[in-house]
Coordinates of C-alpha atoms in Angstrom, one line a residue:
X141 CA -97.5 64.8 52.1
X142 CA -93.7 64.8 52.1
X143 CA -91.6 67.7 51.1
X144 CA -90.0 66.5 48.3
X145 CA -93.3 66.2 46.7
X146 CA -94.0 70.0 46.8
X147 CA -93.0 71.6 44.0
X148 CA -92.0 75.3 43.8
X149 CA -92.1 76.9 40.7
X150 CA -90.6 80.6 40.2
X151 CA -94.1 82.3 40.5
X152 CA -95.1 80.6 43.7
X153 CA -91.8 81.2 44.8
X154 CA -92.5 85.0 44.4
X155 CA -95.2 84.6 46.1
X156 CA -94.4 83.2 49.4
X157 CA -91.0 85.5 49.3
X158 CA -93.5 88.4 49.1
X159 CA -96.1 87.5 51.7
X160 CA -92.6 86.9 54.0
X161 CA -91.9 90.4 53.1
X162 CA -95.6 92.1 53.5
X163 CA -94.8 90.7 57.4
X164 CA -91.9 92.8 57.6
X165 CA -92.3 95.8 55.3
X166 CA -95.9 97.0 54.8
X167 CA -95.9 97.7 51.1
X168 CA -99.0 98.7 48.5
X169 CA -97.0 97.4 45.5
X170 CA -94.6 95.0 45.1
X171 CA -93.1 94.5 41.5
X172 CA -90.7 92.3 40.0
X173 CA -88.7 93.4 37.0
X174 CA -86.1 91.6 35.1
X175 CA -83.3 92.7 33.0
X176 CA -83.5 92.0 29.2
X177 CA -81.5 92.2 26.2
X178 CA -81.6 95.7 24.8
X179 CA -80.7 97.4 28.3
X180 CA -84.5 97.1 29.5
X181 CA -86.6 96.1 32.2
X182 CA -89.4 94.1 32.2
X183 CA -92.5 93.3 34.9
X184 CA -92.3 89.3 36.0
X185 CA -95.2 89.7 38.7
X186 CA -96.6 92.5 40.6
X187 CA -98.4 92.0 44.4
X188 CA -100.5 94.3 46.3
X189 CA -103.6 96.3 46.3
X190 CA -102.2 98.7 43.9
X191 CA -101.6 96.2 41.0
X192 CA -103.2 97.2 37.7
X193 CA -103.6 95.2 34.6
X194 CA -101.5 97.8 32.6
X195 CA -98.4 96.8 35.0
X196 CA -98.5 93.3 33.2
X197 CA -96.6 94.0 30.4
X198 CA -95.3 97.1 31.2
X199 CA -91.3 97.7 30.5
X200 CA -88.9 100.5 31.2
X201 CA -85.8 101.8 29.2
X202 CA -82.8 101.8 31.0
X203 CA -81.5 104.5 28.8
X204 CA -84.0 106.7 30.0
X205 CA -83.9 106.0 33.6
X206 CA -80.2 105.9 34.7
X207 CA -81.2 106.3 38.4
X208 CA -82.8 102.8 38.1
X209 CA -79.3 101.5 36.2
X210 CA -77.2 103.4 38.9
X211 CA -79.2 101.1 41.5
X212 CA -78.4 97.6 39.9
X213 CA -74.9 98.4 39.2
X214 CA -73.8 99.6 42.9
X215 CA -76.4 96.8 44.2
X216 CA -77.4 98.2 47.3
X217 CA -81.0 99.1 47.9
X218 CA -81.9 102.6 48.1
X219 CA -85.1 105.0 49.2
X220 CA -86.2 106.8 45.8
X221 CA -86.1 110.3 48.0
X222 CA -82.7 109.4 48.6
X223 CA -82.9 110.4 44.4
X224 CA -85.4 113.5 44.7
X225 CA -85.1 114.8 41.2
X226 CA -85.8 111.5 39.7
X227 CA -89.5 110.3 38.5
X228 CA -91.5 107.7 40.0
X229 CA -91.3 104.5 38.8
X230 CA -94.8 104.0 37.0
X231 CA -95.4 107.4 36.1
X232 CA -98.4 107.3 34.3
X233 CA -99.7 103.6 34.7
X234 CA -99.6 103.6 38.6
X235 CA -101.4 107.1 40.4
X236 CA -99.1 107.8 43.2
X237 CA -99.2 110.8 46.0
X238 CA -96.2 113.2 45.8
X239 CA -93.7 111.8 48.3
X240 CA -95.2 108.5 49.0
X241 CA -92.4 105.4 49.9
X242 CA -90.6 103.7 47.5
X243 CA -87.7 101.7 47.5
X244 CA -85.5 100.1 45.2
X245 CA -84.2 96.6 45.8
X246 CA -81.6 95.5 43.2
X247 CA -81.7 91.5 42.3
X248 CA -78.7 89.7 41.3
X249 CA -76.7 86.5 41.8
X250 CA -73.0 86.7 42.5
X251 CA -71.7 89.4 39.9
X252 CA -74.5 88.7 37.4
X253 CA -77.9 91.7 37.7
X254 CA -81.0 89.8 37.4
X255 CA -83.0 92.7 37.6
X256 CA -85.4 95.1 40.2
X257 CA -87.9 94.9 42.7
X258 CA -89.6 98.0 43.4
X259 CA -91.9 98.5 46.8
X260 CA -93.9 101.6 47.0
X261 CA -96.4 102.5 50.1
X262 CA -99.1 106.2 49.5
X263 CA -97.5 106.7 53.4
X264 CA -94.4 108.8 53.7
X265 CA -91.6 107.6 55.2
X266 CA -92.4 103.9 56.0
X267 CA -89.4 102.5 55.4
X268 CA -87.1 102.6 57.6
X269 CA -83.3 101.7 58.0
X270 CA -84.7 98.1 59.8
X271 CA -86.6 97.5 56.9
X272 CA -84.6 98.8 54.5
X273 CA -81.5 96.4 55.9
X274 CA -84.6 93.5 56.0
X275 CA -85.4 94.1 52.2
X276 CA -81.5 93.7 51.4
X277 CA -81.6 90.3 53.1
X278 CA -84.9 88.8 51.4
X279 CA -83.8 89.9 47.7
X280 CA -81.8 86.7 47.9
X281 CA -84.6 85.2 47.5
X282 CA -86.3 86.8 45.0
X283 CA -83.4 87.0 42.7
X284 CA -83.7 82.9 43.1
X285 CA -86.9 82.9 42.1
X286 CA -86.4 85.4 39.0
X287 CA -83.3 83.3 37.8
X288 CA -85.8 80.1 37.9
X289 CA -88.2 82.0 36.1
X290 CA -85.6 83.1 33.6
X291 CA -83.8 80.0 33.3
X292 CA -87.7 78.6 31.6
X293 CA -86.8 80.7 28.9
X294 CA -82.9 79.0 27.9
X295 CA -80.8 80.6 30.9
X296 CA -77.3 80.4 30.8
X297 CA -75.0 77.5 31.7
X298 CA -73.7 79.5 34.7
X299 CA -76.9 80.1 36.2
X300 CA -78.6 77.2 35.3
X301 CA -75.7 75.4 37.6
X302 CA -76.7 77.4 40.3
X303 CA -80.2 76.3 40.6
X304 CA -79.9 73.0 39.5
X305 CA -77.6 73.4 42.8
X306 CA -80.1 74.6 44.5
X307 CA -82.9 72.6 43.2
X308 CA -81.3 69.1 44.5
X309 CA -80.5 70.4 47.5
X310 CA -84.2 71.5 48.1
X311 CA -85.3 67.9 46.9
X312 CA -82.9 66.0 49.1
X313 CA -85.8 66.0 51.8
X314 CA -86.2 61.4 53.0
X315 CA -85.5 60.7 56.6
X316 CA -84.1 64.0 58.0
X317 CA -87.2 65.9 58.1
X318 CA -89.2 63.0 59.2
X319 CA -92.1 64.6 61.1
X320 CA -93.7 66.9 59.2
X321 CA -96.5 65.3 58.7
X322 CA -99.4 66.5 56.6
X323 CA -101.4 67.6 53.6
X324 CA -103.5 70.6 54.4
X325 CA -103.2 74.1 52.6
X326 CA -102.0 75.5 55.6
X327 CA -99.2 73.0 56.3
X328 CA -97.9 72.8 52.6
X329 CA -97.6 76.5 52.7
X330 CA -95.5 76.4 55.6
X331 CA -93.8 73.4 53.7
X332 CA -93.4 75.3 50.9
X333 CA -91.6 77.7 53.3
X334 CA -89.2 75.7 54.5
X335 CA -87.7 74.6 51.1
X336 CA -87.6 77.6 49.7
X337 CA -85.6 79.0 52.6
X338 CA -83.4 76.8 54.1
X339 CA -80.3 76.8 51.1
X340 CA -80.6 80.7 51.2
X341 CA -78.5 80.7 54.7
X342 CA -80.7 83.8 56.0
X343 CA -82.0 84.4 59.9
X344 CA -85.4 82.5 60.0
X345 CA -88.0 83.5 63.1
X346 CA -90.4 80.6 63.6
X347 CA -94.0 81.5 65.4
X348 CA -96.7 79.7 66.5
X349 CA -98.3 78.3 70.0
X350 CA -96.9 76.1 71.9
X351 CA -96.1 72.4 70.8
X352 CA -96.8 73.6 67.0
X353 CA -93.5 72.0 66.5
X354 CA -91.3 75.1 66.2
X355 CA -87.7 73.0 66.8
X356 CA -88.6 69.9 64.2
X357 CA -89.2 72.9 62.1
X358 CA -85.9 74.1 62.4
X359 CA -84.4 71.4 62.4
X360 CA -85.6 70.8 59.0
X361 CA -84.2 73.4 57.6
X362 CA -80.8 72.8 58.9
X363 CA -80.7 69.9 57.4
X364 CA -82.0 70.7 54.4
X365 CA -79.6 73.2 54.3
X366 CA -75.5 73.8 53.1
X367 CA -74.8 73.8 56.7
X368 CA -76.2 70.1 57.2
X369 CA -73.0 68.4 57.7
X370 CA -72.4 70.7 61.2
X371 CA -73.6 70.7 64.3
X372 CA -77.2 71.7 65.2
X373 CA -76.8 74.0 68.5
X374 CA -80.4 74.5 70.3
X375 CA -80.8 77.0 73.4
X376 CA -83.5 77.6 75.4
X377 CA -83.6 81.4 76.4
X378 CA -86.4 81.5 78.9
X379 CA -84.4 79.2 81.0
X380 CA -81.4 81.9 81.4
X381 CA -80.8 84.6 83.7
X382 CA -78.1 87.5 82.5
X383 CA -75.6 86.0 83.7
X384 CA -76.2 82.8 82.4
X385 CA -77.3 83.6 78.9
X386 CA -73.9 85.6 78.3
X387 CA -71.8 82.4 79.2
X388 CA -74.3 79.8 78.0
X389 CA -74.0 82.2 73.9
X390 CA -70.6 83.0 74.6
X391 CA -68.7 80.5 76.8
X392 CA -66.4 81.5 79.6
X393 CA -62.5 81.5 80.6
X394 CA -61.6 79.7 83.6
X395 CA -61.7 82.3 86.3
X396 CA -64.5 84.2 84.8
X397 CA -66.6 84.0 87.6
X398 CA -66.7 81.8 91.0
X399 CA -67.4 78.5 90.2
X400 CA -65.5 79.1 86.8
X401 CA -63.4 76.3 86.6
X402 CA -62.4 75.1 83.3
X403 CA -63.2 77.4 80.1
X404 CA -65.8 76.3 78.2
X405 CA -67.3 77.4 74.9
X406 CA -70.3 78.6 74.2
X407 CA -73.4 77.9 71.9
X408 CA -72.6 80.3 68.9
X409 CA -68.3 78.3 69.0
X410 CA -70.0 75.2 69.2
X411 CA -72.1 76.1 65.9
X412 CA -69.6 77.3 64.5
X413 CA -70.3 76.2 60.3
X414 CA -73.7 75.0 61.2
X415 CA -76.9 76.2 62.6
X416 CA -77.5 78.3 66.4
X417 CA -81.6 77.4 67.0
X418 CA -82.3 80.0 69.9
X419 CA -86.1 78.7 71.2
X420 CA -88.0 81.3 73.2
X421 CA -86.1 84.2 72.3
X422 CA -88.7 86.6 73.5
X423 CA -87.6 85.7 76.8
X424 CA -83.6 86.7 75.9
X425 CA -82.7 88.9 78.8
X426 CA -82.3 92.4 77.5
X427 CA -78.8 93.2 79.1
X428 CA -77.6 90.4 76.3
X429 CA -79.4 91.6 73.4
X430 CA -76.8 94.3 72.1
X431 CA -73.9 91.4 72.9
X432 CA -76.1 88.9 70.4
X433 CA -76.8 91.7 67.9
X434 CA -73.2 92.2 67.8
X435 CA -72.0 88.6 67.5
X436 CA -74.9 88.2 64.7
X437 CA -73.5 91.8 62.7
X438 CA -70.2 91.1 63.0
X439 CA -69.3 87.2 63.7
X440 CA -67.4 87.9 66.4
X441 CA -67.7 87.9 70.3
X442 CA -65.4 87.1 73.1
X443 CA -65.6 85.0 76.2
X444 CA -66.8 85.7 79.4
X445 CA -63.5 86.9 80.9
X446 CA -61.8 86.5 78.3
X447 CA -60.1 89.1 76.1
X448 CA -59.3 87.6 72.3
X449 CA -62.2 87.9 70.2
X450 CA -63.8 84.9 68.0
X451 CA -65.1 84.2 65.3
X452 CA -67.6 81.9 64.0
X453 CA -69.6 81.7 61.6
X454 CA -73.2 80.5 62.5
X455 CA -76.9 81.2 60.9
X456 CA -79.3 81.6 63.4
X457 CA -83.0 80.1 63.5
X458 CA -84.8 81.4 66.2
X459 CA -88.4 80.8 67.6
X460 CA -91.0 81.9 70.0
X461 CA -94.9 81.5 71.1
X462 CA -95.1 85.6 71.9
X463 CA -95.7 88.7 69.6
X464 CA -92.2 89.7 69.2
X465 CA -93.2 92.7 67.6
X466 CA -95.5 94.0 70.5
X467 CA -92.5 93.2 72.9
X468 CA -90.4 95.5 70.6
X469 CA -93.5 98.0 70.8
X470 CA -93.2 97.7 74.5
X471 CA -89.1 98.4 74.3
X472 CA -88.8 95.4 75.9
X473 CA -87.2 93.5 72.6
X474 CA -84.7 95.9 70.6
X475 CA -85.9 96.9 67.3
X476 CA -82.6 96.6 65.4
X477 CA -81.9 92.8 66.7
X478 CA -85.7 92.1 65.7
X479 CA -85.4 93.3 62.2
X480 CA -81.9 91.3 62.0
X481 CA -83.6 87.7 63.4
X482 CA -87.0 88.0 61.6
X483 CA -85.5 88.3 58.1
X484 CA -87.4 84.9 56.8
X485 CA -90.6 84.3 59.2
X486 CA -92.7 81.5 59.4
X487 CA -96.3 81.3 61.0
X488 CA -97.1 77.6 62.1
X489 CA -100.4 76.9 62.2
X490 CA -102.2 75.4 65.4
X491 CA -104.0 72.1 64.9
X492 CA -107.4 72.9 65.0
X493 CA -106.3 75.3 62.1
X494 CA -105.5 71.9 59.8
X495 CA -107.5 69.4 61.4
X496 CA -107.6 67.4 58.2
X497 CA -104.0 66.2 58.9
X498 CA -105.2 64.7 62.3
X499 CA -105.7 62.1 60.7
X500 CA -102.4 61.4 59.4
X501 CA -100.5 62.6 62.1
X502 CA -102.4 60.1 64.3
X503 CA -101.2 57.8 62.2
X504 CA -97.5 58.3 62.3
X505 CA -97.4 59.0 66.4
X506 CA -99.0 55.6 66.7
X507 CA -96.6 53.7 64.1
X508 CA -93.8 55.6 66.1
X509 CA -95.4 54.3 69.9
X510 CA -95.3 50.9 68.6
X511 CA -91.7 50.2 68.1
X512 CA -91.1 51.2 72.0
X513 CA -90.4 48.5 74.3
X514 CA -93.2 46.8 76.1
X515 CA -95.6 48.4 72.8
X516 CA -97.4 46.8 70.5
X517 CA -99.5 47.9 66.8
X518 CA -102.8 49.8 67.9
X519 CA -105.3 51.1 66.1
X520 CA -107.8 53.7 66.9
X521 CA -111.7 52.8 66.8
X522 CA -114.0 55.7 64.3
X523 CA -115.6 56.6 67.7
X524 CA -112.1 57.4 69.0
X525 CA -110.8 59.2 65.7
X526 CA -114.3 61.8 65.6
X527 CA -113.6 62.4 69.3
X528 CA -109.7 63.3 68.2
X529 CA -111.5 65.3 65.2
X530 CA -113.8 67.0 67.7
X531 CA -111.3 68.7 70.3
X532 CA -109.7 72.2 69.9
X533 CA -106.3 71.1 70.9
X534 CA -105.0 74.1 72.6
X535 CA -101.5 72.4 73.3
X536 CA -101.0 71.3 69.6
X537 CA -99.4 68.5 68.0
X538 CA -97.3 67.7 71.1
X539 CA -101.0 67.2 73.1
X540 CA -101.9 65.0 70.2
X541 CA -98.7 62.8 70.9
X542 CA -98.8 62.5 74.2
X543 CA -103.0 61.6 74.3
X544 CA -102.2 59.2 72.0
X545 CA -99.4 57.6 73.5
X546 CA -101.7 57.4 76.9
X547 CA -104.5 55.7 74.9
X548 CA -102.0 53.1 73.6
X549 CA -101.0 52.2 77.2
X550 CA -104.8 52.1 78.4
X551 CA -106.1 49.8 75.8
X552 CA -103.6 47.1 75.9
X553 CA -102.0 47.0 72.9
X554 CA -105.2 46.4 70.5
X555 CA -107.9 49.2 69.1
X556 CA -107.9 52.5 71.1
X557 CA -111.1 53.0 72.2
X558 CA -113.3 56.7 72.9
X559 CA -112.7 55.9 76.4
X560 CA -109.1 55.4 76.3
X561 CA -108.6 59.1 75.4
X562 CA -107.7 61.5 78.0
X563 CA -107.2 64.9 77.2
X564 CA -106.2 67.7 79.2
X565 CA -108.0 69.6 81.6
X566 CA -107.8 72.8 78.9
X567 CA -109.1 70.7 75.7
X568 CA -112.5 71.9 75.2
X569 CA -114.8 70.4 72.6
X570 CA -115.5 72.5 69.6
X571 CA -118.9 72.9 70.6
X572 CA -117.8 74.5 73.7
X573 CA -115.6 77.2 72.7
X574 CA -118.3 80.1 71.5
X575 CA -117.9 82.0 74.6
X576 CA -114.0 81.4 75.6
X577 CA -113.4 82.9 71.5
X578 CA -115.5 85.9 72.8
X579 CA -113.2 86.4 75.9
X580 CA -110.3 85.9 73.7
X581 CA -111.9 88.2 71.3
X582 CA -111.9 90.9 73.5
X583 CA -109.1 90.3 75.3
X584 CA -107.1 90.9 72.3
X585 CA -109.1 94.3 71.3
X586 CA -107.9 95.4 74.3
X587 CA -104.7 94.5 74.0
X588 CA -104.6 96.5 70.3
X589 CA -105.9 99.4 72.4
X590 CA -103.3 99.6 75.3
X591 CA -100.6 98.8 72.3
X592 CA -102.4 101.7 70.1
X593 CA -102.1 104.2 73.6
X594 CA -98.6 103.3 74.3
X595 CA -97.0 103.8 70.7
X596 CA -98.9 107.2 70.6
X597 CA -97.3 108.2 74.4
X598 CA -94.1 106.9 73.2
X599 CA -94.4 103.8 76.0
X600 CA -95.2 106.4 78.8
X601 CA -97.8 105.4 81.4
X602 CA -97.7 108.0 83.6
X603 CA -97.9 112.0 83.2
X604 CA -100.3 114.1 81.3
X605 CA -99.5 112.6 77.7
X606 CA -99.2 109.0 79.0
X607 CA -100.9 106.4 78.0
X608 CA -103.1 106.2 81.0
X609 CA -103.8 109.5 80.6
X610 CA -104.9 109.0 77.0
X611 CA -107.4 106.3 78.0
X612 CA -108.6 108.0 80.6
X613 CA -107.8 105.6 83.4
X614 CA -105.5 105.4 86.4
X615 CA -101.8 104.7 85.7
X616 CA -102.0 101.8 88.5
X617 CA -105.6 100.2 86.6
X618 CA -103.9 100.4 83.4
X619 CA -100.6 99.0 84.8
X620 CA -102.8 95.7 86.3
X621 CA -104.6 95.4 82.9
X622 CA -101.4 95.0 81.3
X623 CA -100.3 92.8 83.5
X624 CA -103.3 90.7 83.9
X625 CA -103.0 90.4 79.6
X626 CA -99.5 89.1 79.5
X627 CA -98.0 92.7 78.5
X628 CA -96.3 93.1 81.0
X629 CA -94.5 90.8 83.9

């Protein structure tokens, strides 16, 4: 199914915008309120386990809660206890603990206040100044989605430019995201994803195994994006030792460093106006992740060597195959540059989670094999297709592609045949995954248990309240188990 097919209306837009948020802030309650004649508020849609039916049409008089005006009009979000003498929110419709979490996002356009979006958590204290600064970023978003909503209801000429605005450039999808191919739930929520984010300008973080198709992803977005007309800049950080990784971002002076012989810019002055996709940003070295932290805060940087400082203005799309947020866990990822790269993420699904769009994709990687030299127009035999339906495909669409292109070769240009298909020496047959799932299985339990120990010990694996110590093993066993699972290198 193409993208411009989807269609995202305001509600489902709230809803995707909110799921993106749940990743990054764990909330109870999420509500949506916009502002209406007569100097009220008024609940749109409300998400979370907390929800009651009496928040549906429940409204709030400005005139009586001048905390919540104060909020809208200085437009910044804000921590209710920053406000200690004011009431909470749904006093008497939602049963809250004294000093639980709740924080005040205010939703506007421009100069024009849409309205509120409230988060509130029983837990004290969960938000903090990561999220907080997350929350700021994503109400773009939402305000979007609430000015679509409102604009059903006769919105203004000014705003209903806006989103006509942003309507066509959502719809202008054809040829440029060629690729993403497929019709499953899973993939048109992704797809849904991708529209909805790429004219808002904000830091996406792309997950998913490998050869998921985390770059065509990004791609996409660039060019479905304001910034389409620039360049598209794509790193790869695992390939980059410190050294290289500050000159590779930043460029160099001629001079810098032996071997320096011309200056040369670097990935963020190249994208300068257009889009920075760093791949495998998990493996960023850490000496370079306060420079890139910097450079993404403030828009500037300078040269290796050099001492003017430069400016450019990029948006950055980043993506990875680890848990970024175990790494951070771990202190080897910094919070604060997490928290300012995973302001929009987006989960892509393996294959064997959409197997349904097999089919398809099948279809397109063989129409695409055809027009190479020495190819012709294949087919694939129903034997052949239920064997492609029947493997777990731990390398993805990319395995797909390049099994598929093999068979082509083999069967000379006619119908693919079951024995044409090669797959590699990791493909298993569904039917013979039951026990590698139980090793994964507990693999990963044991992973949650190490992560559990560390965050408790502060990330200390030795002494008398380290980690070890709290799982009663050696500090040297529980240093090999980590590194046997990955945690460690």
């Amino acid at each position: 199914m193409s993208l411009q097919s989807q269609i995202l209306n305001p509600f489902n837009t709230m809803e995707i915008v909110l799921d993106a948020i749940r990743e990054i802030i764990p909330y109870e309650l999420a509500v949506i309120l916009s502002k209406e004649t007569g100097n009220r508020l008024k609940v749109q849609y409300a998400k979370g386990e907390l929800v009651e039916q009496k928040l549906s049409d429940y409204e709030i008089e400005l005139s009586r809660r001048p905390d919540l005006d104060n909020v809208m009009e200085e437009g910044q979000v804000r921590l209710a206890d920053d406000d200690p003498g004011s009431p909470d929110t749904y006093e008497g419709v939602i049963d809250l603990p004294a000093g639980h979490s709740c924080m005040l996002v205010p939703l506007s356009i421009g100069n024009t206040t849409l309205g509120l979006m409230t988060l509130d958590h029983r837990e004290c204290d969960i938000f903090t100044p990561g999220r907080v600064q997350a929350a700021g970023t994503l109400s773009k978003l939402i305000a979007l989605a609430l000015a679509q909503a409102i604009a059903n209801d006769n919105l203004q000429t000014e705003k209903e430019t806006l989103l006509l605005e942003r309507n066509s450039l959502i719809s202008e999808a054809k040829i440029m995201i060629e690729g993403l191919v497929g019709k499953s739930q899973n993939w048109n929520h992704v797809l849904e994803k991708i529209k909805l984010v790429a004219p808002a300008d904000s830091a996406v973080l792309i997950t998913g195994e490998t050869g998921t198709g985390k770059e065509k992803v990004a791609r996409s977005i660039h060019s479905l994006s304001g910034r389409a007309a620039k360049q598209f800049i794509a790193l790869n950080c695992s390939a980059l030792n410190v050294n290289l990784a500050e000159s590779e971002l930043f460029g160099h002076e001629k001079g810098a460093y032996t071997g320096a012989t011309t200056q040369r810019k670097g990935r963020f002055e190249l994208a300068d106006g257009g889009t920075l996709f760093l791949d495998e940003i998990a493996d960023l070295p850490a000496e370079i992740q306060p420079k890139l932290l910097r450079a993404l805060q403030e828009g500037k940087f300078e040269r290796v060597g050099g001492e003017k400082t430069i400016s450019a203005d990029v948006r950055i799309i980043c993506a990875t195959n680890a848990d970024l947020q175990e790494r951070v866990r771990l202190g080897r990822f910094r919070e604060d540059l997490f928290y300012r790269l995973n302001v929009f993420p987006i989960m892509l699904p393996p294959l064997r989670a959409r197997k349904e769009d097999i089919v398809l994709l099948a279809g397109y990687f063989l129409e695409k094999i055809s027009t190479k030299p020495g190819m012709k127009n294949v087919s694939l035999s129903e034997q052949a297709l239920e064997h492609l339906l029947n493997k777990r495909w731990p390398g993805n669409i990319r395995e797909l592609q390049n099994t598929l292109e093999r068979a082509a070769i083999l069967s000379g240009g006619s119908i693919i045949l079951k024995n044409h298909l090669f797959f590699d020496a990791n493909s298993k047959d569904e039917n013979q995954i039951s026990e590698s799932n139980i090793v994964e299985s507990f693999d990963s339990e044991v992973k949650d248990i190490i992560g559990r120990a560390l965050k408790i010990s502060s990330g200390k694996i030795y002494g008398k309240d380290g980690a070890a110590a709290l799982l009663k093993l050696k500090p040297t066993t529980l240093q090999s188990k980590m590194k046997k699972l990955g945690l460690i290198d």
